[in-house]
Tab-separated table of C-alpha atoms and ligand atoms in Angstrom:
chain	number	residue	atom	x	y	z
F	1	UNK	CA	0.000	0.000	0.000
F	2	UNK	CA	1.331	3.430	-1.005
F	3	UNK	CA	0.322	6.704	0.602
F	4	UNK	CA	2.143	8.855	-1.945
F	5	UNK	CA	0.666	10.587	-4.957
F	6	UNK	CA	1.841	9.283	-8.323
F	7	UNK	CA	4.027	11.567	-10.418
F	8	UNK	CA	1.007	12.528	-12.582
F	9	UNK	CA	-1.144	13.300	-9.524
F	10	UNK	CA	1.652	15.377	-7.987
F	11	UNK	CA	2.079	17.399	-11.187
F	12	UNK	CA	-1.684	18.008	-11.456
F	13	UNK	CA	-1.724	19.180	-7.833
F	14	UNK	CA	1.133	21.610	-8.471
F	15	UNK	CA	-0.475	22.917	-11.664
F	16	UNK	CA	-3.904	23.440	-10.075
F	17	UNK	CA	-2.442	25.042	-6.957
F	18	UNK	CA	-0.550	27.545	-9.111
F	19	UNK	CA	-3.685	28.264	-11.155
F	20	UNK	CA	-5.852	28.553	-8.033
F	21	UNK	CA	-3.408	30.923	-6.340
F	22	UNK	CA	-2.918	33.177	-9.341
F	23	UNK	CA	-6.250	33.111	-11.218
F	24	UNK	CA	-8.891	32.130	-8.645
F	25	UNK	CA	-7.822	33.392	-5.212
F	26	UNK	CA	-7.440	37.093	-6.077
F	27	UNK	CA	-11.142	37.423	-6.968
F	28	UNK	CA	-12.628	34.975	-4.465
F	29	UNK	CA	-13.584	37.368	-1.658
F	30	UNK	CA	-14.972	39.987	-4.033
F	31	UNK	CA	-17.000	37.485	-6.048
F	32	UNK	CA	-18.414	36.213	-2.751
F	33	UNK	CA	-19.353	39.723	-1.662
F	34	UNK	CA	-20.951	40.540	-5.022
F	35	UNK	CA	-22.603	37.112	-5.466
F	36	UNK	CA	-20.822	37.129	-8.823
F	37	UNK	CA	-20.531	33.933	-10.891
F	38	UNK	CA	-16.936	33.820	-12.184
F	39	UNK	CA	-17.807	33.204	-15.844
F	40	UNK	CA	-14.418	34.415	-17.047
F	41	UNK	CA	-12.758	31.470	-15.272
F	42	UNK	CA	-14.541	28.823	-17.351
F	43	UNK	CA	-12.391	29.223	-20.502
F	44	UNK	CA	-9.266	29.238	-18.332
F	45	UNK	CA	-10.350	26.072	-16.549
F	46	UNK	CA	-11.115	24.536	-19.946
F	47	UNK	CA	-7.698	25.516	-21.294
F	48	UNK	CA	-6.085	23.516	-18.484
F	49	UNK	CA	-8.495	20.628	-19.143
F	50	UNK	CA	-9.963	21.021	-15.659
F	51	UNK	CA	-13.561	20.654	-16.849
F	52	UNK	CA	-13.034	17.062	-17.956
F	53	UNK	CA	-10.431	15.685	-15.569
F	54	UNK	CA	-11.506	12.047	-15.055
F	55	UNK	CA	-12.595	11.283	-18.622
F	56	UNK	CA	-10.708	9.656	-21.528
F	57	UNK	CA	-8.711	11.859	-23.868
F	58	UNK	CA	-10.540	10.361	-26.888
F	59	UNK	CA	-13.663	12.310	-25.812
F	60	UNK	CA	-11.709	15.476	-25.038
F	61	UNK	CA	-11.093	14.771	-21.347
F	62	UNK	CA	-7.790	15.011	-19.486
F	63	UNK	CA	-7.460	11.230	-19.192
F	64	UNK	CA	-6.636	11.531	-15.491
F	65	UNK	CA	-7.941	9.393	-12.647
F	66	UNK	CA	-10.502	10.176	-9.958
F	67	UNK	CA	-7.828	10.745	-7.325
F	68	UNK	CA	-6.514	13.548	-9.552
F	69	UNK	CA	-10.057	14.842	-9.931
F	70	UNK	CA	-10.444	14.946	-6.132
F	71	UNK	CA	-7.141	16.821	-5.904
F	72	UNK	CA	-8.372	19.357	-8.472
F	73	UNK	CA	-11.582	20.060	-6.532
F	74	UNK	CA	-9.625	20.179	-3.259
F	75	UNK	CA	-7.117	22.695	-4.607
F	76	UNK	CA	-9.760	24.941	-6.190
F	77	UNK	CA	-11.861	24.853	-3.000
F	78	UNK	CA	-8.830	25.634	-0.851
F	79	UNK	CA	-9.036	29.166	-2.240
F	80	UNK	CA	-12.632	29.384	-3.494
F	81	UNK	CA	-15.306	26.801	-2.648
F	82	UNK	CA	-17.690	28.352	-5.191
F	83	UNK	CA	-15.326	27.477	-8.022
F	84	UNK	CA	-14.938	24.020	-6.461
F	85	UNK	CA	-18.655	23.304	-6.665
F	86	UNK	CA	-19.077	24.816	-10.133
F	87	UNK	CA	-16.477	22.349	-11.429
F	88	UNK	CA	-17.675	19.446	-9.284
F	89	UNK	CA	-21.364	19.795	-10.249
F	90	UNK	CA	-20.377	20.167	-13.911
F	91	UNK	CA	-18.063	17.147	-13.848
F	92	UNK	CA	-19.619	14.617	-11.481
F	93	UNK	CA	-23.286	15.466	-11.847
F	94	UNK	CA	-23.709	17.070	-15.256
F	95	UNK	CA	-21.147	15.155	-17.326
F	96	UNK	CA	-20.496	11.752	-15.742
F	97	UNK	CA	-24.040	10.362	-16.263
F	98	UNK	CA	-23.816	11.226	-19.978
F	99	UNK	CA	-20.421	9.517	-20.188
F	100	UNK	CA	-21.658	6.484	-18.249
F	101	UNK	CA	-25.212	6.037	-19.511
F	102	UNK	CA	-25.437	8.138	-22.687
F	103	UNK	CA	-26.105	6.724	-26.159
F	104	UNK	CA	-23.469	7.209	-28.855
F	105	UNK	CA	-25.575	10.073	-30.274
F	106	UNK	CA	-25.807	11.757	-26.851
F	107	UNK	CA	-22.064	11.408	-26.365
F	108	UNK	CA	-21.421	12.838	-29.835
F	109	UNK	CA	-23.755	15.744	-29.171
F	110	UNK	CA	-22.793	16.646	-25.601
F	111	UNK	CA	-19.778	14.881	-24.172
F	112	UNK	CA	-16.911	16.470	-26.086
F	113	UNK	CA	-18.425	19.920	-25.625
F	114	UNK	CA	-18.830	19.354	-21.877
F	115	UNK	CA	-15.286	18.078	-21.495
F	116	UNK	CA	-13.714	20.872	-23.469
F	117	UNK	CA	-15.697	23.638	-21.797
F	118	UNK	CA	-17.888	24.534	-24.775
F	119	UNK	CA	-20.810	23.507	-22.577
F	120	UNK	CA	-21.406	23.620	-18.834
F	121	UNK	CA	-23.402	20.819	-17.210
F	122	UNK	CA	-25.840	20.575	-14.302
F	123	UNK	CA	-27.995	17.970	-12.581
F	124	UNK	CA	-31.594	18.393	-11.460
F	125	UNK	CA	-33.044	15.870	-9.030
F	126	UNK	CA	-34.144	17.932	-6.014
F	127	UNK	CA	-37.656	19.382	-5.882
F	128	UNK	CA	-39.401	21.546	-3.298
F	129	UNK	CA	-40.988	18.419	-1.765
F	130	UNK	CA	-38.212	15.965	-2.619
F	131	UNK	CA	-34.863	16.670	-0.967
F	132	UNK	CA	-33.648	13.814	1.219
F	133	UNK	CA	-36.595	11.760	-0.074
F	134	UNK	CA	-35.297	12.006	-3.608
F	135	UNK	CA	-37.882	9.552	-4.939
F	136	UNK	CA	-40.782	11.849	-3.996
F	137	UNK	CA	-40.336	14.120	-7.016
F	138	UNK	CA	-43.487	15.261	-8.794
F	139	UNK	CA	-42.038	16.365	-12.114
F	140	UNK	CA	-43.561	14.232	-14.869
F	141	UNK	CA	-42.548	13.303	-18.397
F	142	UNK	CA	-45.009	11.942	-20.965
F	143	UNK	CA	-44.117	10.697	-24.444
F	144	UNK	CA	-46.169	12.507	-27.087
F	145	UNK	CA	-45.295	11.461	-30.624
F	146	UNK	CA	-41.531	11.713	-30.843
F	147	UNK	CA	-41.166	14.189	-27.979
F	148	UNK	CA	-41.109	13.964	-24.186
F	149	UNK	CA	-43.236	16.598	-22.495
F	150	UNK	CA	-41.991	17.594	-19.033
F	151	UNK	CA	-44.027	19.387	-16.369
F	152	UNK	CA	-42.948	20.368	-12.868
F	153	UNK	CA	-40.125	22.180	-11.153
F	154	UNK	CA	-36.721	21.612	-9.588
F	155	UNK	CA	-34.973	23.547	-6.853
F	156	UNK	CA	-31.425	24.279	-5.602
F	157	UNK	CA	-29.772	23.502	-8.924
F	158	UNK	CA	-26.062	24.263	-8.966
F	159	UNK	CA	-24.961	26.022	-12.190
F	160	UNK	CA	-28.621	26.902	-12.858
F	161	UNK	CA	-28.822	29.631	-15.489
F	162	UNK	CA	-25.222	29.042	-16.644
F	163	UNK	CA	-25.464	25.396	-17.688
F	164	UNK	CA	-26.060	24.510	-21.326
F	165	UNK	CA	-27.504	21.073	-20.603
F	166	UNK	CA	-29.269	19.659	-17.539
F	167	UNK	CA	-29.592	16.018	-16.493
F	168	UNK	CA	-33.184	15.977	-15.200
F	169	UNK	CA	-35.181	13.245	-13.455
F	170	UNK	CA	-38.934	12.958	-13.962
F	171	UNK	CA	-41.650	10.420	-13.258
F	172	UNK	CA	-42.684	8.484	-16.363
F	173	UNK	CA	-44.757	5.777	-14.607
F	174	UNK	CA	-46.033	6.647	-11.148
F	175	UNK	CA	-47.303	3.084	-10.548
F	176	UNK	CA	-43.711	1.805	-10.379
F	177	UNK	CA	-42.196	3.874	-7.553
F	178	UNK	CA	-38.472	4.501	-8.009
F	179	UNK	CA	-38.576	2.280	-11.099
F	180	UNK	CA	-40.975	4.741	-12.715
F	181	UNK	CA	-38.432	7.566	-12.641
F	182	UNK	CA	-36.480	8.325	-15.832
F	183	UNK	CA	-33.604	10.659	-16.651
F	184	UNK	CA	-33.517	13.191	-19.478
F	185	UNK	CA	-31.168	15.677	-21.081
F	186	UNK	CA	-32.717	19.125	-21.312
F	187	UNK	CA	-31.021	21.833	-23.360
F	188	UNK	CA	-31.060	25.326	-21.908
F	189	UNK	CA	-33.119	26.607	-24.827
F	190	UNK	CA	-35.722	23.788	-24.839
F	191	UNK	CA	-39.261	25.074	-25.390
F	192	UNK	CA	-41.138	25.416	-22.086
F	193	UNK	CA	-37.961	25.388	-19.971
F	194	UNK	CA	-37.021	28.333	-17.768
F	195	UNK	CA	-34.647	29.186	-14.927
F	196	UNK	CA	-35.784	31.066	-11.809
F	197	UNK	CA	-34.060	33.635	-9.605
F	198	UNK	CA	-30.775	32.805	-7.900
F	199	UNK	CA	-31.023	31.837	-4.235
F	200	UNK	CA	-29.424	34.212	-1.717
F	201	UNK	CA	-27.241	31.783	0.150
F	202	UNK	CA	-25.184	31.836	3.334
F	203	UNK	CA	-22.042	30.700	1.509
F	204	UNK	CA	-20.673	29.579	-1.872
F	205	UNK	CA	-22.176	32.867	-2.997
F	206	UNK	CA	-20.250	33.054	-6.267
F	207	UNK	CA	-21.889	29.831	-7.447
F	208	UNK	CA	-25.348	29.888	-8.951
F	209	UNK	CA	-28.227	28.011	-7.299
F	210	UNK	CA	-31.615	28.334	-8.960
F	211	UNK	CA	-34.970	26.678	-9.442
F	212	UNK	CA	-35.872	25.258	-12.865
F	213	UNK	CA	-39.356	25.256	-14.355
F	214	UNK	CA	-40.805	22.859	-16.922
F	215	UNK	CA	-44.072	24.014	-18.436
F	216	UNK	CA	-45.003	21.626	-21.235
F	217	UNK	CA	-41.284	21.522	-21.884
F	218	UNK	CA	-40.676	19.574	-25.078
F	219	UNK	CA	-37.489	17.644	-25.710
F	220	UNK	CA	-36.685	15.090	-28.426
F	221	UNK	CA	-37.484	11.444	-27.680
F	222	UNK	CA	-33.789	10.597	-28.036
F	223	UNK	CA	-32.952	12.826	-25.031
F	224	UNK	CA	-34.025	10.077	-22.658
F	225	UNK	CA	-30.849	9.086	-20.759
F	226	UNK	CA	-30.593	5.320	-20.296
F	227	UNK	CA	-33.829	3.336	-20.443
F	228	UNK	CA	-37.255	4.371	-19.144
F	229	UNK	CA	-37.362	3.682	-15.392
F	230	UNK	CA	-33.583	3.834	-14.904
F	231	UNK	CA	-33.572	7.447	-13.743
F	232	UNK	CA	-33.423	6.820	-9.986
F	233	UNK	CA	-30.504	4.416	-10.240
F	234	UNK	CA	-28.744	6.795	-12.612
F	235	UNK	CA	-29.256	9.594	-10.082
F	236	UNK	CA	-28.059	7.491	-7.129
F	237	UNK	CA	-24.962	6.284	-8.964
F	238	UNK	CA	-24.244	9.806	-10.133
F	239	UNK	CA	-24.460	11.027	-6.544
F	240	UNK	CA	-22.070	8.297	-5.381
F	241	UNK	CA	-19.418	9.946	-7.549
F	242	UNK	CA	-20.632	13.468	-6.821
F	243	UNK	CA	-20.133	12.895	-3.106
F	244	UNK	CA	-16.419	12.299	-3.722
F	245	UNK	CA	-16.305	15.737	-5.362
F	246	UNK	CA	-18.103	17.429	-2.470
F	247	UNK	CA	-15.945	15.580	0.059
F	248	UNK	CA	-12.916	16.955	-1.795
F	249	UNK	CA	-14.479	20.416	-1.731
F	250	UNK	CA	-14.947	20.151	2.055
F	251	UNK	CA	-11.354	18.979	2.398
F	252	UNK	CA	-10.096	21.953	0.400
F	253	UNK	CA	-12.110	24.426	2.488
F	254	UNK	CA	-10.664	22.853	5.661
F	255	UNK	CA	-7.115	22.967	4.294
F	256	UNK	CA	-7.451	26.642	3.352
F	257	UNK	CA	-8.837	27.604	6.775
F	258	UNK	CA	-6.153	25.531	8.514
F	259	UNK	CA	-3.309	27.253	6.661
F	260	UNK	CA	-4.808	30.669	7.392
F	261	UNK	CA	-5.030	29.760	11.101
F	262	UNK	CA	-1.415	28.550	11.240
F	263	UNK	CA	-0.148	31.700	9.528
F	264	UNK	CA	-2.174	33.960	11.787
F	265	UNK	CA	-1.107	32.128	14.937
F	266	UNK	CA	2.550	32.696	14.064
F	267	UNK	CA	2.040	36.413	13.408
F	268	UNK	CA	-0.362	37.375	16.166
F	269	UNK	CA	1.476	38.417	19.305
F	270	UNK	CA	-0.259	38.435	22.701
F	271	UNK	CA	1.377	38.306	26.131
F	272	UNK	CA	4.686	39.108	24.395
F	273	UNK	CA	4.854	36.045	22.125
F	274	UNK	CA	3.104	34.616	19.059
F	275	UNK	CA	-0.125	32.873	20.052
F	276	UNK	CA	1.233	29.719	18.317
F	277	UNK	CA	3.410	29.327	21.430
F	278	UNK	CA	0.278	28.856	23.558
F	279	UNK	CA	-0.730	25.285	24.237
F	280	UNK	CA	-4.427	26.152	23.808
F	281	UNK	CA	-3.695	27.142	20.189
F	282	UNK	CA	-1.342	24.201	19.606
F	283	UNK	CA	-3.978	21.699	20.647
F	284	UNK	CA	-6.471	23.202	18.253
F	285	UNK	CA	-3.889	23.056	15.466
F	286	UNK	CA	-3.065	19.446	16.299
F	287	UNK	CA	-6.738	18.423	16.242
F	288	UNK	CA	-7.283	20.220	12.950
F	289	UNK	CA	-4.242	18.510	11.407
F	290	UNK	CA	-5.407	15.049	12.502
F	291	UNK	CA	-8.924	15.518	11.197
F	292	UNK	CA	-7.829	16.971	7.864
F	293	UNK	CA	-5.402	14.101	7.339
F	294	UNK	CA	-8.084	11.530	8.152
F	295	UNK	CA	-10.534	13.270	5.796
F	296	UNK	CA	-7.939	13.317	3.019
F	297	UNK	CA	-7.287	9.585	3.386
F	298	UNK	CA	-11.032	8.871	3.181
F	299	UNK	CA	-11.522	11.131	0.151
F	300	UNK	CA	-8.588	9.705	-1.803
F	301	UNK	CA	-9.575	6.136	-0.837
F	302	UNK	CA	-13.106	6.628	-2.209
F	303	UNK	CA	-11.676	8.081	-5.443
F	304	UNK	CA	-9.111	5.265	-5.638
F	305	UNK	CA	-11.856	2.669	-5.265
F	306	UNK	CA	-13.696	4.289	-8.155
F	307	UNK	CA	-10.521	4.237	-10.249
F	308	UNK	CA	-9.933	0.589	-9.474
F	309	UNK	CA	-13.411	-0.708	-10.214
F	310	UNK	CA	-14.174	-1.338	-6.534
F	311	UNK	CA	-17.447	-0.429	-4.791
F	312	UNK	CA	-17.389	3.198	-3.686
F	313	UNK	CA	-20.933	4.132	-2.619
F	314	UNK	CA	-20.288	3.593	1.114
F	315	UNK	CA	-16.726	4.919	0.845
F	316	UNK	CA	-17.940	8.122	-0.848
F	317	UNK	CA	-20.592	8.583	1.859
F	318	UNK	CA	-17.978	8.037	4.587
F	319	UNK	CA	-15.605	10.502	2.938
F	320	UNK	CA	-18.335	13.089	2.510
F	321	UNK	CA	-19.782	12.952	6.014
F	322	UNK	CA	-16.365	13.033	7.650
F	323	UNK	CA	-14.836	15.670	5.386
F	324	UNK	CA	-17.938	17.886	5.630
F	325	UNK	CA	-18.092	17.773	9.420
F	326	UNK	CA	-14.313	18.221	9.598
F	327	UNK	CA	-14.599	21.243	7.356
F	328	UNK	CA	-17.143	22.934	9.621
F	329	UNK	CA	-15.157	22.123	12.773
F	330	UNK	CA	-11.858	23.260	11.263
F	331	UNK	CA	-13.328	26.514	9.935
F	332	UNK	CA	-14.876	27.191	13.342
F	333	UNK	CA	-11.552	26.587	15.127
F	334	UNK	CA	-9.761	28.699	12.531
F	335	UNK	CA	-12.027	31.618	13.477
F	336	UNK	CA	-11.417	30.863	17.163
F	337	UNK	CA	-7.673	31.172	16.589
F	338	UNK	CA	-8.195	34.479	14.763
F	339	UNK	CA	-10.340	35.785	17.625
F	340	UNK	CA	-12.521	38.766	16.742
F	341	UNK	CA	-10.568	39.412	13.535
F	342	UNK	CA	-11.706	36.051	12.211
F	343	UNK	CA	-15.316	37.174	12.475
F	344	UNK	CA	-14.723	39.962	9.975
F	345	UNK	CA	-14.647	39.821	6.191
F	346	UNK	CA	-11.017	40.938	6.332
F	347	UNK	CA	-9.865	37.363	6.921
F	348	UNK	CA	-10.675	34.365	4.698
F	349	UNK	CA	-11.797	32.129	7.558
F	350	UNK	CA	-15.149	33.924	7.790
F	351	UNK	CA	-15.945	32.859	4.195
F	352	UNK	CA	-14.597	29.352	4.849
F	353	UNK	CA	-16.949	28.990	7.827
F	354	UNK	CA	-19.977	29.946	5.716
F	355	UNK	CA	-18.851	27.826	2.755
F	356	UNK	CA	-18.133	24.744	4.878
F	357	UNK	CA	-21.738	24.432	6.052
F	358	UNK	CA	-23.154	23.608	2.640
F	359	UNK	CA	-20.988	20.495	2.386
F	360	UNK	CA	-23.049	19.016	5.244
F	361	UNK	CA	-26.217	19.634	3.238
F	362	UNK	CA	-25.973	19.189	-0.503
F	363	UNK	CA	-25.518	15.988	-2.499
F	364	UNK	CA	-27.129	14.344	0.503
F	365	UNK	CA	-27.137	15.714	4.048
F	366	UNK	CA	-24.820	14.166	6.625
F	367	UNK	CA	-27.860	12.194	7.782
F	368	UNK	CA	-28.285	10.755	4.257
F	369	UNK	CA	-24.611	9.726	4.224
F	370	UNK	CA	-25.173	7.901	7.513
F	371	UNK	CA	-28.258	6.203	6.006
F	372	UNK	CA	-26.148	5.035	3.064
F	373	UNK	CA	-23.315	3.832	5.339
F	374	UNK	CA	-25.639	2.048	7.765
F	375	UNK	CA	-27.578	0.515	4.862
F	376	UNK	CA	-24.316	-0.928	3.531
F	377	UNK	CA	-23.143	-2.175	6.929
F	378	UNK	CA	-26.458	-3.833	7.787
F	379	UNK	CA	-27.179	-5.361	4.385
P	401	CAA	N1	-26.511	2.881	-6.650
P	401	CAA	C1	-27.347	2.117	-7.375
P	401	CAA	N2	-28.629	1.877	-7.016
P	401	CAA	C2	-29.054	2.453	-5.875
P	401	CAA	C3	-28.235	3.251	-5.069
P	401	CAA	C4	-26.905	3.460	-5.494
P	401	CAA	N3	-26.060	4.215	-4.798
P	401	CAA	N4	-28.945	3.681	-4.007
P	401	CAA	C5	-30.173	3.155	-4.126
P	401	CAA	N5	-30.235	2.414	-5.261
P	401	CAA	C6	-31.372	1.640	-5.762
P	401	CAA	C7	-31.749	0.568	-4.733
P	401	CAA	O1	-30.955	-0.598	-4.912
P	401	CAA	C8	-33.195	0.335	-5.051
P	401	CAA	O2	-33.291	-0.481	-6.181
P	401	CAA	P1	-34.118	-1.881	-6.111
P	401	CAA	O3	-35.545	-1.462	-5.858
P	401	CAA	O4	-33.901	-2.501	-7.443
P	401	CAA	O5	-33.541	-2.645	-4.961
P	401	CAA	C9	-33.694	1.714	-5.475
P	401	CAA	O6	-32.526	2.462	-5.874
P	401	CAA	C10	-34.377	2.454	-4.351
P	401	CAA	O7	-33.460	2.501	-3.258
P	401	CAA	P2	-33.913	2.871	-1.803
P	401	CAA	O8	-35.118	2.060	-1.446
P	401	CAA	O9	-32.711	2.791	-0.910
P	401	CAA	O10	-34.366	4.375	-2.023
P	401	CAA	P3	-34.959	5.424	-1.009
P	401	CAA	O11	-36.108	6.074	-1.664
P	401	CAA	O12	-35.143	4.794	0.327
P	401	CAA	O13	-33.769	6.535	-0.952
P	401	CAA	C11	-31.770	7.633	-0.157
P	401	CAA	C12	-32.544	6.312	-0.387
P	401	CAA	C13	-30.341	7.187	0.065
P	401	CAA	C14	-32.271	8.395	1.055
P	401	CAA	C15	-31.885	8.548	-1.416
P	401	CAA	O14	-33.181	9.058	-1.576
P	401	CAA	C16	-30.904	9.707	-1.358
P	401	CAA	O15	-29.736	9.547	-1.692
P	401	CAA	N6	-31.396	10.900	-0.933
P	401	CAA	C17	-30.590	12.116	-0.957
P	401	CAA	C18	-30.622	12.725	-2.324
P	401	CAA	C19	-29.486	13.640	-2.574
P	401	CAA	O16	-28.331	13.350	-2.299
P	401	CAA	N7	-29.823	14.785	-3.156
P	401	CAA	C20	-28.864	15.761	-3.542
P	401	CAA	C21	-29.226	16.278	-4.913
P	401	CAA	S1	-27.948	17.019	-5.883
P	401	CAA	C22	-27.542	18.466	-5.097
P	401	CAA	O17	-27.326	18.460	-3.951
P	401	CAA	C23	-27.500	19.763	-5.815
P	401	CAA	C24	-26.282	20.102	-6.511
P	401	CAA	O18	-26.366	20.509	-7.660
P	401	CAA	C25	-24.926	20.099	-5.841
């Protein structure tokens, strides 16, 4: 067993860190304050092949593994968690199901464009009455002639309004429960499709989160993803991978807050010496270091399992619940170390604290991760 990154993974980490420091970090606080989606970053991310990391080069991807993908999301989130989720939702949720379940025609039409940044992807499962109970969605799809007609609405959709194509679940046979749910690809300009107002969120403010509306929305018959009735399984499998991305995002937020706390503790002088000399601070730093390391091992292990064809549903859930809760604890301690200064917008730990919270909520709350883990353990 090796605990070292491969040469390729190390080089990707160095490249993304440099990009994150120079192109992402300088605008992060301002974009957060302005609730501004960093559209100008998308072509730059595409240029570095960061919008198609874990996909084969033959489709336009970077041909890297999922451990590298986790590293990319971690490094982006270390400086800006909004950019982390934009890339993660695009890659894991908007693109992977097309790669995994798409027909040749769907791959020809969408995949290369998604991987090369010509298109941005998104995933729409959640509805006002169907969050944790993902199967309770009320959006319907009916086949009329050679078109599917969708009616209903979705909520909390990451990349809403900026995505070019949405992977959308809808009920096609309500008598069959989860086996009556199907998945569809909806283009942003489909007739009867519209995007609502952005949510005003506590954190990840530079990312876009919107409702989607389907009012007799017509899409071609061939935009069914997979077979009729496969939508719930497609969504669950997609989320298994997505949770690795969000776990990596949480890890990156924690790492960023941790580094800020270390730096501050060395500079801040009280009682005639840097506060890093105080045991109270040292114990917090030690606890943060242990938890971040444990989270990183869980995140990389889940990604490694995916790379090696091993089961990763439980491992992704474990990584996500632990990394998310670590992220919130670490960001909270990082503010504690900063004292009152940490509570102001002048220090990055305030943003980290707000950003960390969402990782305990989206792509399955921490309670959902525990349901998935317990379900696996008790099976
Ligand atoms: N892989 C493959 N199949 C799976 C699966 C998985 N990971 N999980 C469940 N299934 C299958 C089951 O095997 C079962 O199939 P069979 O009937 O053939 O046995 C079927 O799906 C139904 O499974 P359950 O009975 O376990 O389903 P449930 O209704 O009890 O739901 C749940 C289980 C885990 C709570 C699920 O509803 C869930 O994950 N909820 C949370 C949803 C979620 O994460 N939402 C986030 C949306 S995305 C987002 O956050 C926004 C964003 O853009 C970032």
